[in-house]
mmCIF file of C-alpha atoms in Angstrom:
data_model
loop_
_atom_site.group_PDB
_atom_site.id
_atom_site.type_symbol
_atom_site.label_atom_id
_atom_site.label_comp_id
_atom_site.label_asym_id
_atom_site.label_seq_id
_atom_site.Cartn_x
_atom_site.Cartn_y
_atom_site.Cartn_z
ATOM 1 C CA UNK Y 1 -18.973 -27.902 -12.709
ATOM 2 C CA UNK Y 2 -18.384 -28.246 -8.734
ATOM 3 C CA UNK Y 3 -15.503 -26.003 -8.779
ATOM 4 C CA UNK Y 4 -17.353 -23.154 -10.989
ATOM 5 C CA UNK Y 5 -19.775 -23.099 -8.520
ATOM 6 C CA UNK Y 6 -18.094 -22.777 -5.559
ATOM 7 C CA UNK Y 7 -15.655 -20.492 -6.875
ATOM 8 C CA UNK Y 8 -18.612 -18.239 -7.668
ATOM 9 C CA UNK Y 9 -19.811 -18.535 -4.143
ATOM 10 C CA UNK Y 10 -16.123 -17.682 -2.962
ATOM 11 C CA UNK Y 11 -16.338 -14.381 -4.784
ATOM 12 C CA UNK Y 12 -19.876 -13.194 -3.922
ATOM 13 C CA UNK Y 13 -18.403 -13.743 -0.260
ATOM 14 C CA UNK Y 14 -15.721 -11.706 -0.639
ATOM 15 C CA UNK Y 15 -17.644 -9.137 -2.476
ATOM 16 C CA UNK Y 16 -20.122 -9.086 0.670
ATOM 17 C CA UNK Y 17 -17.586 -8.764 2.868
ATOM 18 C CA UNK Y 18 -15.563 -5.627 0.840
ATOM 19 C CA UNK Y 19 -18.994 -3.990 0.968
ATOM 20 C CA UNK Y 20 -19.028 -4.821 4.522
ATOM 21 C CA UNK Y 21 -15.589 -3.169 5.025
ATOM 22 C CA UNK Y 22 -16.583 -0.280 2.613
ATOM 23 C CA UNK Y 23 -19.502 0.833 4.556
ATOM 24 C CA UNK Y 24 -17.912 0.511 8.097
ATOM 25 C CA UNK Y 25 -15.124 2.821 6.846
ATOM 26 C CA UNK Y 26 -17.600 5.203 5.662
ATOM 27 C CA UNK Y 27 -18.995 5.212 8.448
ATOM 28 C CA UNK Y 28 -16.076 6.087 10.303
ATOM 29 C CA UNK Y 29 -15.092 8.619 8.189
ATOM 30 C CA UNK Y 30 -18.489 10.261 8.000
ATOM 31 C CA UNK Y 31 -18.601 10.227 12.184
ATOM 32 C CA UNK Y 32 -15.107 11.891 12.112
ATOM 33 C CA UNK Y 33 -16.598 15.172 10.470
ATOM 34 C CA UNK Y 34 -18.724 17.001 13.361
ATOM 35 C CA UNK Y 35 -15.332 16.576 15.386
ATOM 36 C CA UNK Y 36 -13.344 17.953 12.562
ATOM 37 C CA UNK Y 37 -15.717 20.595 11.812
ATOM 38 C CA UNK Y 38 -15.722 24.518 13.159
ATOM 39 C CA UNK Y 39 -17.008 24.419 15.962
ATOM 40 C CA UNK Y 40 -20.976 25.882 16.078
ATOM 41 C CA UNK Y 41 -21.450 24.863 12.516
ATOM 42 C CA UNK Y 42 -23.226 21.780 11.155
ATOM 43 C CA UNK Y 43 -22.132 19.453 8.632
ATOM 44 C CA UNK Y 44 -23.880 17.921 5.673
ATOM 45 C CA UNK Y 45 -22.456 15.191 3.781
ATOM 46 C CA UNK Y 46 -21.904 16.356 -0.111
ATOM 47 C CA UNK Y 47 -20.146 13.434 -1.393
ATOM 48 C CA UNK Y 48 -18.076 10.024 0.140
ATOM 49 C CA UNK Y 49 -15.397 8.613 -2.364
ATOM 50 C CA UNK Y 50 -12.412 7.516 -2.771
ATOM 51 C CA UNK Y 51 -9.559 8.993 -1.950
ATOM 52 C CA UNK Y 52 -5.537 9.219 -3.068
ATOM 53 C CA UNK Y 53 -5.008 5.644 -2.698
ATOM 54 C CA UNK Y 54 -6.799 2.421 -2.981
ATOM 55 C CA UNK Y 55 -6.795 2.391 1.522
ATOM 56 C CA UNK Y 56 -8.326 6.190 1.330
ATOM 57 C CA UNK Y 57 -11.661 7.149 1.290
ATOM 58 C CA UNK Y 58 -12.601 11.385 0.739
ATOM 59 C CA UNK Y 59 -15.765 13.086 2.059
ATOM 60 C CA UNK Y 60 -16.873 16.092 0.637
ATOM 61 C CA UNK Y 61 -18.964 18.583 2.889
ATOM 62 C CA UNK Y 62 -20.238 21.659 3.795
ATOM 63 C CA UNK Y 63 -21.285 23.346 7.125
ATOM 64 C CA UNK Y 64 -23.991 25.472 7.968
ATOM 65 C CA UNK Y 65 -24.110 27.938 11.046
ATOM 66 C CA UNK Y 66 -21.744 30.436 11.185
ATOM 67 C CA UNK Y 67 -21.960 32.892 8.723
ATOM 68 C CA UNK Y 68 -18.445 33.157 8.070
ATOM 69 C CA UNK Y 69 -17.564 29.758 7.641
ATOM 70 C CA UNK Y 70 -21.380 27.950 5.664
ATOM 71 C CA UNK Y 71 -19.657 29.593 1.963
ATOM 72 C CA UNK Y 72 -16.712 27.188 2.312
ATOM 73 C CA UNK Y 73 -17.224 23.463 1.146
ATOM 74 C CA UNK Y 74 -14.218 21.381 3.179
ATOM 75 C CA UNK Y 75 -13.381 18.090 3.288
ATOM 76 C CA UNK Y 76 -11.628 14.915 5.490
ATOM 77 C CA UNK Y 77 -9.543 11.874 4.130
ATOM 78 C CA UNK Y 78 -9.495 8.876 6.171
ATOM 79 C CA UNK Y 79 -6.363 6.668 5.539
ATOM 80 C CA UNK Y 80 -7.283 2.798 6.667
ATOM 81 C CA UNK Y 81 -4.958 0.106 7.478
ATOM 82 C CA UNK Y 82 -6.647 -3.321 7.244
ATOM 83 C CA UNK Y 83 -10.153 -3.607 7.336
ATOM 84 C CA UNK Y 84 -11.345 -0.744 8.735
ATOM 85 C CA UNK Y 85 -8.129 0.109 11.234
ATOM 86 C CA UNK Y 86 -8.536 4.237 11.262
ATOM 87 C CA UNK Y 87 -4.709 4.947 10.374
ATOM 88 C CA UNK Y 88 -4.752 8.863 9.339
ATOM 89 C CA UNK Y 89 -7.260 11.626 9.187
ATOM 90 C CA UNK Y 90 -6.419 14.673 6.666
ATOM 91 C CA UNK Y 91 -8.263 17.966 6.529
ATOM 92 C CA UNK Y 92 -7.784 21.022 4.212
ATOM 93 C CA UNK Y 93 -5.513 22.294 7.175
ATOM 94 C CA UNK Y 94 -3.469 19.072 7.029
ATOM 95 C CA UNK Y 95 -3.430 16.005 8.717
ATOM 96 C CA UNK Y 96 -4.056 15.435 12.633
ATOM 97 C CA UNK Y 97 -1.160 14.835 14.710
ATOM 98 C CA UNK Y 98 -0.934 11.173 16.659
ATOM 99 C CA UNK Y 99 -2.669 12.862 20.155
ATOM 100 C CA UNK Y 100 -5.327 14.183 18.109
ATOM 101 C CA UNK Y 101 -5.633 10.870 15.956
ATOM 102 C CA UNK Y 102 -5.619 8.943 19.241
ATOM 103 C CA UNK Y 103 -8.345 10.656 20.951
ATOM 104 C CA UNK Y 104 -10.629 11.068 17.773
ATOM 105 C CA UNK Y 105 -10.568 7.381 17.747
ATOM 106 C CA UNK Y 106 -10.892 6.001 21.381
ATOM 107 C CA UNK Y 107 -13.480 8.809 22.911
ATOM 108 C CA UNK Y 108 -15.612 9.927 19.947
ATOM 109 C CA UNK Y 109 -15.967 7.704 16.815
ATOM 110 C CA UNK Y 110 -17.435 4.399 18.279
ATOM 111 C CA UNK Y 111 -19.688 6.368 20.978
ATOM 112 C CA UNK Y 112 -23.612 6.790 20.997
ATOM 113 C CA UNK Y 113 -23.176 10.691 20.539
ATOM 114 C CA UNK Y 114 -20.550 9.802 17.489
ATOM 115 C CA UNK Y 115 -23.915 7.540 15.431
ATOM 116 C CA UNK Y 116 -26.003 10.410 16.744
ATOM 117 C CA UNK Y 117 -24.107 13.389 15.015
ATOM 118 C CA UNK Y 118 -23.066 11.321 12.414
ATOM 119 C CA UNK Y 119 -24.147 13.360 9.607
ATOM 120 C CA UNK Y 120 -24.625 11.256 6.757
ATOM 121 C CA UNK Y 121 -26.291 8.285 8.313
ATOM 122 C CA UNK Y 122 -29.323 7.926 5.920
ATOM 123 C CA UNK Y 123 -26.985 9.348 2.773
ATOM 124 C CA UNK Y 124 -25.847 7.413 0.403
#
């Protein structure tokens, strides 16, 4: 009876921690649009789901703004590596290139002005 019970705890901890791991890659993702999107437009999150792959995760948006560009919903795919290790970005034009990858991730997406714009905070 021991084992059942710790082998229930074992997978209610790893369940916490996929969650865990989940959200922080939304996250991510969700802070990559306003740096992805045209610029003098604003985002709003439509939707955040999985993407190609098990290690993908898509979100859905649409901008406001610019006349020209608030018709067109657009959206990003985030390709992660372990936990939530930011591998590749995708957009409708195709995918960034390493330099663009690079500086996404080490001078935007983990600032204060990154959680501030992020525009999908309080979604779901």
């Amino acid at each position: 009876m021991r084992r059942v019970g710790f082998g229930l705890a074992a997978l209610a901890l790893l369940a916490a921690c996929e969650s865990s791991v989940d959200r922080q890659r939304a996250t991510l993702c969700r802070r990559a649009v306003p740096a992805l999107a045209p610029q003098g437009t604003v985002p709003k999150i439509l939707r955040v789901g999985s993407g190609p792959t098990h290690a993908d995760l898509r979100v859905d948006y649409a901008v406001t703004g610019q006349a020209t560009q608030a018709a067109r919903q657009r959206w990003i795919v985030c390709g992660f590596g372990q936990g939530a290790e930011l591998l590749t970005v995708i957009t409708e034009h195709g995918p960034l290139n390493g330099a663009a990858l690079y500086l996404l991730k080490q001078y935007y997406l983990n600032t204060p002005e990154a959680a501030a714009a992020d525009p999908g905070a309080s979604a779901p």
